[in-house]
Amino acid sequence: MSVWRDTTPAVGNPGQPEFAERTGEKVDLHVGMWKDGRWSYLYGDDTEYGGAMPDLEATRSAARAAREGPLPETVAGPVIKPPVWTWEVPLYFWFGGIAAGSSFVALACDLAGDEKSAALARKLALGALGPSPALLIADLGRPERFYKMLRIFKPRSPMSMGVWALTAFGNLAAAAVAADLLGRRRTARALGAANAVVGGYLGSYTGVLLASTAVPVWARSRLFLGPIFVSTATATGAAACRLVLSATGVEPDHPTRTALANVETGAMAAELLLSTVNERRLGPLAQGLETGTPGRLFKAAKWAVRLGLTAQLARRRQPAFQHTASVLYLAAGLLFRYAWVKAGPPSARDDRAVAEMARSRHHGD
């Protein structure tokens, strides 16, 4: 059964050839974008919109009220869409952190004169970085998206800079390892030092990336997420390097192994301290880190750190406890990454928190 529909335009008249004429006059409400020209005929003199001009002051007042005014009793949502990052993202964060931390270890070993450990740390940095591009591409959905991100360089975009840092880190790490294999120690040290600088960004940008979003629990933690992620990267990188040195036959009382044990413990303790201070600073928003799946992951990560610290203290009686501590620190780093990512969606669904966060950002809080 066919239904007849009236196709007469609601306002104005159908398009006419004379609309293509160029008069040089500015069209009302036309903002200058080429796509708006397609609708300029709506504001012709023969329509109900003819001569209409917006009340700019009323628009500005409404915008100020939306940013600064008191929140209504009910905030109609959803205000923002929850992030849809999959399991590949926190795993990518973890591997990238180990790679960055290993580059720090390589630089420290070079400065201390331990060339063998430095070369091993550089190999570990390259190996830990290996899964990262595949994990990132899997999250993006199509391989060409990774390439297209390299076509743009945006210093103010953590995502853009992160892809460039990942690429630069991988190239420097590969070149440093190649220099080691060719016996060019001076070149390897120079490339390793440059890689450690890039590693500083690679280890922290993931936290900055979370904090640059509108998700309240991430945005409110913007002062802490960068240092927290760097601390975890340093700890996991040191733990991984210490385990690899042990597996290659380096004696337990070797100065590098001892130093790495102290570094991983200090960095993970710093991460635990920063996380605790940040949670107290978050106030009600900290509920997203204490309940549900994120809460369970955070508790497991904190307990892993505590057990690692305990094992570290017991290592003098039993050296095997040091291996246990390193494994616990690696597990804690992974749990922390998953916990932070998992805390995003429930926080984004808190419409009142999103609105309050927008106001606090406007006031520079």
mmCIF file of C-alpha atoms in Angstrom:
data_model
loop_
_atom_site.group_PDB
_atom_site.id
_atom_site.type_symbol
_atom_site.label_atom_id
_atom_site.label_comp_id
_atom_site.label_asym_id
_atom_site.label_seq_id
_atom_site.Cartn_x
_atom_site.Cartn_y
_atom_site.Cartn_z
ATOM 1 C CA MET A 1 0.000 0.000 0.000
ATOM 2 C CA SER A 2 1.523 3.277 -1.082
ATOM 3 C CA VAL A 3 1.237 6.375 1.091
ATOM 4 C CA TRP A 4 1.266 9.812 -0.524
ATOM 5 C CA ARG A 5 3.451 12.369 1.202
ATOM 6 C CA ASP A 6 3.400 16.122 0.805
ATOM 7 C CA THR A 7 6.884 17.150 -0.290
ATOM 8 C CA THR A 8 6.274 20.899 -0.068
ATOM 9 C CA PRO A 9 9.168 22.512 1.873
ATOM 10 C CA ALA A 10 8.299 23.577 5.418
ATOM 11 C CA VAL A 11 9.704 27.082 4.877
ATOM 12 C CA GLY A 12 10.701 29.084 1.838
ATOM 13 C CA ASN A 13 10.596 27.896 -1.725
ATOM 14 C CA PRO A 14 12.361 25.047 -3.520
ATOM 15 C CA GLY A 15 15.810 25.792 -4.881
ATOM 16 C CA GLN A 16 15.957 27.894 -8.032
ATOM 17 C CA PRO A 17 18.779 28.365 -10.563
ATOM 18 C CA GLU A 18 19.258 31.962 -9.475
ATOM 19 C CA PHE A 19 20.562 30.705 -6.140
ATOM 20 C CA ALA A 20 23.890 30.076 -7.865
ATOM 21 C CA GLU A 21 24.330 33.768 -8.588
ATOM 22 C CA ARG A 22 27.092 35.476 -6.648
ATOM 23 C CA THR A 23 26.069 38.815 -5.172
ATOM 24 C CA GLY A 24 29.005 39.281 -2.830
ATOM 25 C CA GLU A 25 26.679 39.888 0.128
ATOM 26 C CA LYS A 26 27.232 38.044 3.426
ATOM 27 C CA VAL A 27 24.482 35.575 4.298
ATOM 28 C CA ASP A 28 22.956 35.937 7.773
ATOM 29 C CA LEU A 29 24.167 33.307 10.279
ATOM 30 C CA HIS A 30 26.739 32.032 7.783
ATOM 31 C CA VAL A 31 29.932 31.316 9.736
ATOM 32 C CA GLY A 32 32.194 31.092 6.725
ATOM 33 C CA MET A 33 32.527 27.343 6.495
ATOM 34 C CA TRP A 34 32.017 25.934 3.027
ATOM 35 C CA LYS A 35 29.458 23.386 4.232
ATOM 36 C CA ASP A 36 27.217 26.135 5.607
ATOM 37 C CA GLY A 37 26.810 27.522 2.119
ATOM 38 C CA ARG A 38 24.594 24.568 1.252
ATOM 39 C CA TRP A 39 21.997 25.842 3.708
ATOM 40 C CA SER A 40 22.266 29.571 3.052
ATOM 41 C CA TYR A 41 19.034 29.562 1.039
ATOM 42 C CA LEU A 42 17.134 29.007 4.312
ATOM 43 C CA TYR A 43 17.858 32.611 5.257
ATOM 44 C CA GLY A 44 16.640 34.231 2.073
ATOM 45 C CA ASP A 45 14.270 37.204 2.186
ATOM 46 C CA ASP A 46 11.384 34.995 1.079
ATOM 47 C CA THR A 47 11.634 32.667 4.109
ATOM 48 C CA GLU A 48 10.609 32.919 7.740
ATOM 49 C CA TYR A 49 14.304 33.090 8.668
ATOM 50 C CA GLY A 50 14.934 36.100 6.472
ATOM 51 C CA GLY A 51 17.000 38.741 8.285
ATOM 52 C CA ALA A 52 17.267 36.632 11.444
ATOM 53 C CA MET A 53 20.330 37.313 13.572
ATOM 54 C CA PRO A 54 21.333 35.456 16.737
ATOM 55 C CA ASP A 55 21.400 37.131 20.126
ATOM 56 C CA LEU A 56 25.123 36.801 20.719
ATOM 57 C CA GLU A 57 25.029 38.128 24.270
ATOM 58 C CA ALA A 58 22.323 35.648 25.217
ATOM 59 C CA THR A 59 24.443 32.876 23.736
ATOM 60 C CA ARG A 60 27.487 33.993 25.729
ATOM 61 C CA SER A 61 25.425 34.224 28.923
ATOM 62 C CA ALA A 62 24.065 30.726 28.427
ATOM 63 C CA ALA A 63 27.591 29.371 27.846
ATOM 64 C CA ARG A 64 28.884 31.079 31.013
ATOM 65 C CA ALA A 65 25.979 29.716 33.027
ATOM 66 C CA ALA A 66 26.678 26.215 31.737
ATOM 67 C CA ARG A 67 30.316 26.468 32.831
ATOM 68 C CA GLU A 68 30.028 28.486 36.045
ATOM 69 C CA GLY A 69 26.466 28.297 37.297
ATOM 70 C CA PRO A 70 25.252 25.932 40.006
ATOM 71 C CA LEU A 71 24.530 22.389 38.954
ATOM 72 C CA PRO A 72 20.874 21.491 38.560
ATOM 73 C CA GLU A 73 19.395 18.941 40.920
ATOM 74 C CA THR A 74 19.297 16.413 38.094
ATOM 75 C CA VAL A 75 22.014 16.275 35.460
ATOM 76 C CA ALA A 76 20.521 14.826 32.297
ATOM 77 C CA GLY A 77 22.843 12.282 30.779
ATOM 78 C CA PRO A 78 24.712 10.685 29.321
ATOM 79 C CA VAL A 79 27.029 13.687 29.238
ATOM 80 C CA ILE A 80 29.979 11.862 27.667
ATOM 81 C CA LYS A 81 30.475 8.442 26.160
ATOM 82 C CA PRO A 82 32.411 5.954 28.308
ATOM 83 C CA PRO A 83 35.797 4.892 26.898
ATOM 84 C CA VAL A 84 35.710 1.607 25.010
ATOM 85 C CA TRP A 85 39.350 0.583 25.329
ATOM 86 C CA THR A 86 39.802 -3.160 25.231
ATOM 87 C CA TRP A 87 42.237 -5.453 27.073
ATOM 88 C CA GLU A 88 45.029 -4.642 24.622
ATOM 89 C CA VAL A 89 45.434 -1.090 25.946
ATOM 90 C CA PRO A 90 46.558 -1.776 29.553
ATOM 91 C CA LEU A 91 48.741 -4.615 28.306
ATOM 92 C CA TYR A 92 50.316 -2.174 25.837
ATOM 93 C CA PHE A 93 50.832 0.278 28.710
ATOM 94 C CA TRP A 94 52.570 -2.459 30.732
ATOM 95 C CA PHE A 95 54.942 -3.621 28.003
ATOM 96 C CA GLY A 96 55.758 -0.013 27.126
ATOM 97 C CA GLY A 97 56.538 0.691 30.773
ATOM 98 C CA ILE A 98 58.916 -2.269 30.990
ATOM 99 C CA ALA A 99 60.664 -1.111 27.824
ATOM 100 C CA ALA A 100 61.015 2.440 29.142
ATOM 101 C CA GLY A 101 62.263 1.241 32.529
ATOM 102 C CA SER A 102 64.809 -1.038 30.854
ATOM 103 C CA SER A 103 66.174 1.924 28.908
ATOM 104 C CA PHE A 104 66.681 3.742 32.230
ATOM 105 C CA VAL A 105 68.562 0.704 33.545
ATOM 106 C CA ALA A 106 70.762 0.593 30.435
ATOM 107 C CA LEU A 107 71.714 4.250 30.856
ATOM 108 C CA ALA A 108 72.480 3.776 34.560
ATOM 109 C CA CYS A 109 74.633 0.720 33.834
ATOM 110 C CA ASP A 110 76.561 2.638 31.176
ATOM 111 C CA LEU A 111 77.209 5.460 33.636
ATOM 112 C CA ALA A 112 78.365 2.900 36.220
ATOM 113 C CA GLY A 113 80.691 1.230 33.720
ATOM 114 C CA ASP A 114 78.836 -2.098 33.555
ATOM 115 C CA GLU A 115 78.764 -2.521 29.790
ATOM 116 C CA LYS A 116 77.568 -6.128 29.853
ATOM 117 C CA SER A 117 74.481 -5.331 31.927
ATOM 118 C CA ALA A 118 73.808 -2.218 29.841
ATOM 119 C CA ALA A 119 73.830 -4.237 26.619
ATOM 120 C CA LEU A 120 71.503 -6.801 28.163
ATOM 121 C CA ALA A 121 69.130 -4.067 29.330
ATOM 122 C CA ARG A 122 69.043 -2.593 25.828
ATOM 123 C CA LYS A 123 68.094 -5.978 24.395
ATOM 124 C CA LEU A 124 65.354 -6.302 26.996
ATOM 125 C CA ALA A 125 64.028 -2.832 26.141
ATOM 126 C CA LEU A 126 63.754 -3.818 22.493
ATOM 127 C CA GLY A 127 62.182 -7.168 23.332
ATOM 128 C CA ALA A 128 59.612 -5.642 25.707
ATOM 129 C CA LEU A 129 58.663 -3.085 23.084
ATOM 130 C CA GLY A 130 58.030 -5.819 20.509
ATOM 131 C CA PRO A 131 54.386 -6.573 21.419
ATOM 132 C CA SER A 132 53.454 -2.894 21.774
ATOM 133 C CA PRO A 133 52.821 -1.989 18.093
ATOM 134 C CA ALA A 134 50.743 -5.133 17.596
ATOM 135 C CA LEU A 135 48.671 -4.405 20.704
ATOM 136 C CA LEU A 136 48.149 -0.778 19.684
ATOM 137 C CA ILE A 137 47.152 -1.745 16.144
ATOM 138 C CA ALA A 138 44.761 -4.376 17.525
ATOM 139 C CA ASP A 139 43.072 -1.691 19.613
ATOM 140 C CA LEU A 140 42.887 0.724 16.667
ATOM 141 C CA GLY A 141 41.144 -1.970 14.618
ATOM 142 C CA ARG A 142 42.989 -1.558 11.312
ATOM 143 C CA PRO A 143 46.758 -1.480 10.699
ATOM 144 C CA GLU A 144 46.564 1.538 8.405
ATOM 145 C CA ARG A 145 45.322 3.682 11.286
ATOM 146 C CA PHE A 146 48.722 3.390 12.955
ATOM 147 C CA TYR A 147 50.407 4.585 9.766
ATOM 148 C CA LYS A 148 47.949 7.443 9.363
ATOM 149 C CA MET A 149 48.693 8.633 12.892
ATOM 150 C CA LEU A 150 52.323 9.005 11.840
ATOM 151 C CA ARG A 151 51.246 11.397 9.103
ATOM 152 C CA ILE A 152 50.267 13.943 11.758
ATOM 153 C CA PHE A 153 52.533 15.541 14.359
ATOM 154 C CA LYS A 154 50.608 17.259 17.154
ATOM 155 C CA PRO A 155 52.755 18.234 20.146
ATOM 156 C CA ARG A 156 49.637 18.954 22.207
ATOM 157 C CA SER A 157 48.126 15.531 21.548
ATOM 158 C CA PRO A 158 49.364 12.751 23.896
ATOM 159 C CA MET A 159 48.095 10.141 21.434
ATOM 160 C CA SER A 160 49.984 11.635 18.489
ATOM 161 C CA MET A 161 53.167 12.138 20.496
ATOM 162 C CA GLY A 162 52.820 8.657 21.979
ATOM 163 C CA VAL A 163 52.817 7.011 18.569
ATOM 164 C CA TRP A 164 55.844 9.062 17.538
ATOM 165 C CA ALA A 165 57.610 8.213 20.823
ATOM 166 C CA LEU A 166 56.857 4.523 20.306
ATOM 167 C CA THR A 167 58.302 4.671 16.788
ATOM 168 C CA ALA A 168 61.370 6.663 17.812
ATOM 169 C CA PHE A 169 61.997 4.416 20.807
ATOM 170 C CA GLY A 170 61.802 1.279 18.687
ATOM 171 C CA ASN A 171 64.215 2.628 16.076
ATOM 172 C CA LEU A 172 66.717 3.843 18.677
ATOM 173 C CA ALA A 173 66.504 0.577 20.623
ATOM 174 C CA ALA A 174 67.082 -1.482 17.473
ATOM 175 C CA ALA A 175 70.023 0.701 16.443
ATOM 176 C CA ALA A 176 71.571 0.484 19.924
ATOM 177 C CA VAL A 177 71.280 -3.315 19.965
ATOM 178 C CA ALA A 178 72.793 -3.478 16.486
ATOM 179 C CA ALA A 179 75.686 -1.295 17.663
ATOM 180 C CA ASP A 180 76.245 -3.659 20.605
ATOM 181 C CA LEU A 181 76.323 -6.661 18.306
ATOM 182 C CA LEU A 182 78.849 -4.910 16.031
ATOM 183 C CA GLY A 183 81.040 -4.051 19.000
ATOM 184 C CA ARG A 184 80.568 -0.284 18.663
ATOM 185 C CA ARG A 185 80.246 0.451 22.364
ATOM 186 C CA ARG A 186 80.482 4.225 22.131
ATOM 187 C CA THR A 187 77.722 4.373 19.519
ATOM 188 C CA ALA A 188 75.599 1.979 21.573
ATOM 189 C CA ARG A 189 76.006 4.157 24.668
ATOM 190 C CA ALA A 190 75.014 7.313 22.757
ATOM 191 C CA LEU A 191 71.973 5.656 21.232
ATOM 192 C CA GLY A 192 71.052 4.165 24.598
ATOM 193 C CA ALA A 193 71.212 7.581 26.264
ATOM 194 C CA ALA A 194 68.961 9.072 23.584
ATOM 195 C CA ASN A 195 66.592 6.149 23.982
ATOM 196 C CA ALA A 196 66.367 6.734 27.735
ATOM 197 C CA VAL A 197 65.270 10.321 27.073
ATOM 198 C CA VAL A 198 62.535 9.094 24.717
ATOM 199 C CA GLY A 199 61.740 6.369 27.242
ATOM 200 C CA GLY A 200 60.936 9.032 29.811
ATOM 201 C CA TYR A 201 58.108 10.194 27.590
ATOM 202 C CA LEU A 202 57.080 6.668 26.604
ATOM 203 C CA GLY A 203 56.755 5.659 30.250
ATOM 204 C CA SER A 204 54.699 8.686 31.274
ATOM 205 C CA TYR A 205 52.574 9.636 28.281
ATOM 206 C CA THR A 206 50.101 6.808 28.888
ATOM 207 C CA GLY A 207 49.164 8.384 32.218
ATOM 208 C CA VAL A 208 49.015 11.824 30.613
ATOM 209 C CA LEU A 209 46.805 10.349 27.887
ATOM 210 C CA LEU A 210 44.268 9.187 30.478
ATOM 211 C CA ALA A 211 44.383 12.509 32.316
ATOM 212 C CA SER A 212 43.734 14.526 29.138
ATOM 213 C CA THR A 213 40.242 13.043 28.760
ATOM 214 C CA ALA A 214 36.990 14.261 30.328
ATOM 215 C CA VAL A 215 36.634 11.103 32.442
ATOM 216 C CA PRO A 216 36.455 12.482 36.013
ATOM 217 C CA VAL A 217 38.642 9.940 37.842
ATOM 218 C CA TRP A 218 41.350 10.309 35.190
ATOM 219 C CA ALA A 219 41.095 14.056 34.675
ATOM 220 C CA ARG A 220 41.104 14.765 38.422
ATOM 221 C CA SER A 221 44.303 12.674 38.727
ATOM 222 C CA ARG A 222 46.181 14.599 36.059
ATOM 223 C CA LEU A 223 48.889 15.808 38.469
ATOM 224 C CA PHE A 224 49.642 12.264 39.625
ATOM 225 C CA LEU A 225 49.073 9.906 36.700
ATOM 226 C CA GLY A 226 52.273 10.852 34.874
ATOM 227 C CA PRO A 227 54.548 10.322 37.931
ATOM 228 C CA ILE A 228 52.603 7.190 38.911
ATOM 229 C CA PHE A 229 53.112 5.618 35.501
ATOM 230 C CA VAL A 230 56.811 6.580 35.426
ATOM 231 C CA SER A 231 57.294 5.005 38.863
ATOM 232 C CA THR A 232 55.634 1.794 37.726
ATOM 233 C CA ALA A 233 57.667 1.765 34.514
ATOM 234 C CA THR A 234 60.908 2.202 36.464
ATOM 235 C CA ALA A 235 59.988 -0.556 38.908
ATOM 236 C CA THR A 236 58.881 -3.082 36.302
ATOM 237 C CA GLY A 237 61.841 -2.321 34.057
ATOM 238 C CA ALA A 238 64.291 -2.781 36.928
ATOM 239 C CA ALA A 239 62.535 -5.973 38.047
ATOM 240 C CA ALA A 240 62.601 -7.457 34.547
ATOM 241 C CA CYS A 241 66.286 -6.584 34.075
ATOM 242 C CA ARG A 242 67.217 -8.050 37.461
ATOM 243 C CA LEU A 243 65.442 -11.318 36.639
ATOM 244 C CA VAL A 244 67.139 -11.512 33.241
ATOM 245 C CA LEU A 245 70.569 -10.821 34.772
ATOM 246 C CA SER A 246 69.929 -13.578 37.279
ATOM 247 C CA ALA A 247 68.850 -15.986 34.510
ATOM 248 C CA THR A 248 72.055 -15.295 32.552
ATOM 249 C CA GLY A 249 74.235 -16.322 35.487
ATOM 250 C CA VAL A 250 75.147 -13.001 37.077
ATOM 251 C CA GLU A 251 76.086 -13.721 40.688
ATOM 252 C CA PRO A 252 73.615 -12.685 43.442
ATOM 253 C CA ASP A 253 76.027 -10.269 45.104
ATOM 254 C CA HIS A 254 76.805 -8.437 41.852
ATOM 255 C CA PRO A 255 76.560 -4.651 42.402
ATOM 256 C CA THR A 256 74.134 -4.218 39.497
ATOM 257 C CA ARG A 257 71.739 -6.861 40.816
ATOM 258 C CA THR A 258 71.843 -5.270 44.254
ATOM 259 C CA ALA A 259 71.264 -1.793 42.841
ATOM 260 C CA LEU A 260 68.347 -2.968 40.703
ATOM 261 C CA ALA A 261 66.726 -4.617 43.713
ATOM 262 C CA ASN A 262 66.862 -1.309 45.555
ATOM 263 C CA VAL A 263 65.599 0.644 42.517
ATOM 264 C CA GLU A 264 62.594 -1.583 41.896
ATOM 265 C CA THR A 265 61.625 -1.503 45.556
ATOM 266 C CA GLY A 266 61.997 2.265 45.846
ATOM 267 C CA ALA A 267 60.084 2.943 42.620
ATOM 268 C CA MET A 268 57.221 0.635 43.526
ATOM 269 C CA ALA A 269 57.019 2.123 47.023
ATOM 270 C CA ALA A 270 56.854 5.569 45.408
ATOM 271 C CA GLU A 271 54.032 4.359 43.158
ATOM 272 C CA LEU A 272 52.100 3.061 46.162
ATOM 273 C CA LEU A 273 52.605 6.345 48.021
ATOM 274 C CA LEU A 274 51.543 8.478 45.039
ATOM 275 C CA SER A 275 48.457 6.303 44.486
ATOM 276 C CA THR A 276 47.449 6.613 48.127
ATOM 277 C CA VAL A 277 47.852 10.399 48.152
ATOM 278 C CA ASN A 278 45.942 10.691 44.886
ATOM 279 C CA GLU A 279 43.042 8.584 46.165
ATOM 280 C CA ARG A 280 42.656 10.810 49.219
ATOM 281 C CA ARG A 281 42.781 13.876 46.997
ATOM 282 C CA LEU A 282 40.059 12.478 44.724
ATOM 283 C CA GLY A 283 37.486 12.449 47.511
ATOM 284 C CA PRO A 284 34.162 10.948 46.345
ATOM 285 C CA LEU A 285 35.646 10.195 42.939
ATOM 286 C CA ALA A 286 37.908 7.621 44.583
ATOM 287 C CA GLN A 287 34.910 5.276 44.806
ATOM 288 C CA GLY A 288 35.608 4.355 41.196
ATOM 289 C CA LEU A 289 38.962 2.993 42.344
ATOM 290 C CA GLU A 290 37.555 1.137 45.342
ATOM 291 C CA THR A 291 34.464 -0.667 44.055
ATOM 292 C CA GLY A 292 33.680 -3.231 41.391
ATOM 293 C CA THR A 293 36.337 -4.682 39.117
ATOM 294 C CA PRO A 294 38.666 -1.637 39.349
ATOM 295 C CA GLY A 295 38.515 -1.816 43.145
ATOM 296 C CA ARG A 296 39.434 -5.488 43.171
ATOM 297 C CA LEU A 297 42.306 -4.877 40.766
ATOM 298 C CA PHE A 298 43.642 -1.983 42.835
ATOM 299 C CA LYS A 299 43.481 -4.000 46.031
ATOM 300 C CA ALA A 300 45.280 -6.907 44.381
ATOM 301 C CA ALA A 301 47.961 -4.545 43.029
ATOM 302 C CA LYS A 302 48.515 -2.938 46.428
ATOM 303 C CA TRP A 303 48.773 -6.300 48.134
ATOM 304 C CA ALA A 304 51.269 -7.428 45.507
ATOM 305 C CA VAL A 305 53.396 -4.367 46.313
ATOM 306 C CA ARG A 306 53.157 -4.984 50.059
ATOM 307 C CA LEU A 307 54.116 -8.628 49.647
ATOM 308 C CA GLY A 308 56.968 -7.596 47.365
ATOM 309 C CA LEU A 309 58.280 -5.174 49.984
ATOM 310 C CA THR A 310 58.074 -7.919 52.595
ATOM 311 C CA ALA A 311 59.934 -10.357 50.348
ATOM 312 C CA GLN A 312 62.545 -7.699 49.706
ATOM 313 C CA LEU A 313 63.179 -7.360 53.442
ATOM 314 C CA ALA A 314 63.478 -11.148 53.794
ATOM 315 C CA ARG A 315 65.980 -11.521 50.941
ATOM 316 C CA ARG A 316 68.976 -11.364 53.290
ATOM 317 C CA ARG A 317 67.902 -14.611 54.914
ATOM 318 C CA GLN A 318 66.851 -16.272 51.694
ATOM 319 C CA PRO A 319 68.067 -14.821 48.323
ATOM 320 C CA ALA A 320 65.219 -16.555 46.464
ATOM 321 C CA PHE A 321 62.823 -14.077 48.053
ATOM 322 C CA GLN A 322 64.341 -11.388 45.823
ATOM 323 C CA HIS A 323 63.035 -13.213 42.748
ATOM 324 C CA THR A 324 59.631 -13.375 44.396
ATOM 325 C CA ALA A 325 59.704 -9.634 45.003
ATOM 326 C CA SER A 326 60.560 -8.906 41.366
ATOM 327 C CA VAL A 327 57.758 -11.137 40.081
ATOM 328 C CA LEU A 328 55.303 -9.481 42.482
ATOM 329 C CA TYR A 329 56.343 -6.021 41.302
ATOM 330 C CA LEU A 330 55.814 -7.022 37.671
ATOM 331 C CA ALA A 331 52.369 -8.394 38.542
ATOM 332 C CA ALA A 332 51.519 -5.245 40.513
ATOM 333 C CA GLY A 333 52.472 -3.056 37.555
ATOM 334 C CA LEU A 334 50.148 -4.990 35.269
ATOM 335 C CA LEU A 335 47.301 -4.909 37.797
ATOM 336 C CA PHE A 336 47.689 -1.165 38.298
ATOM 337 C CA ARG A 337 47.483 -0.584 34.540
ATOM 338 C CA TYR A 338 44.323 -2.656 34.195
ATOM 339 C CA ALA A 339 42.777 -1.033 37.277
ATOM 340 C CA TRP A 340 43.290 2.497 35.966
ATOM 341 C CA VAL A 341 41.839 1.666 32.564
ATOM 342 C CA LYS A 342 38.891 -0.239 34.059
ATOM 343 C CA ALA A 343 38.071 2.687 36.355
ATOM 344 C CA GLY A 344 37.313 4.911 33.353
ATOM 345 C CA PRO A 345 33.904 3.639 32.116
ATOM 346 C CA PRO A 346 32.048 3.746 35.464
ATOM 347 C CA SER A 347 33.497 7.191 36.176
ATOM 348 C CA ALA A 348 32.353 8.459 32.752
ATOM 349 C CA ARG A 349 28.808 7.292 33.528
ATOM 350 C CA ASP A 350 28.690 9.526 36.614
ATOM 351 C CA ASP A 351 27.023 12.478 34.878
ATOM 352 C CA ARG A 352 27.142 14.773 37.913
ATOM 353 C CA ALA A 353 30.865 14.121 38.377
ATOM 354 C CA VAL A 354 31.477 14.905 34.696
ATOM 355 C CA ALA A 355 29.625 18.215 35.010
ATOM 356 C CA GLU A 356 31.476 19.125 38.190
ATOM 357 C CA MET A 357 34.773 18.224 36.568
ATOM 358 C CA ALA A 358 34.030 20.551 33.660
ATOM 359 C CA ARG A 359 33.431 23.417 36.087
ATOM 360 C CA SER A 360 36.590 22.720 38.074
ATOM 361 C CA ARG A 361 38.636 22.670 34.853
ATOM 362 C CA HIS A 362 37.144 26.020 33.856
ATOM 363 C CA HIS A 363 38.260 27.485 37.199
ATOM 364 C CA GLY A 364 41.728 25.974 36.832
ATOM 365 C CA ASP A 365 41.336 23.419 39.639
#
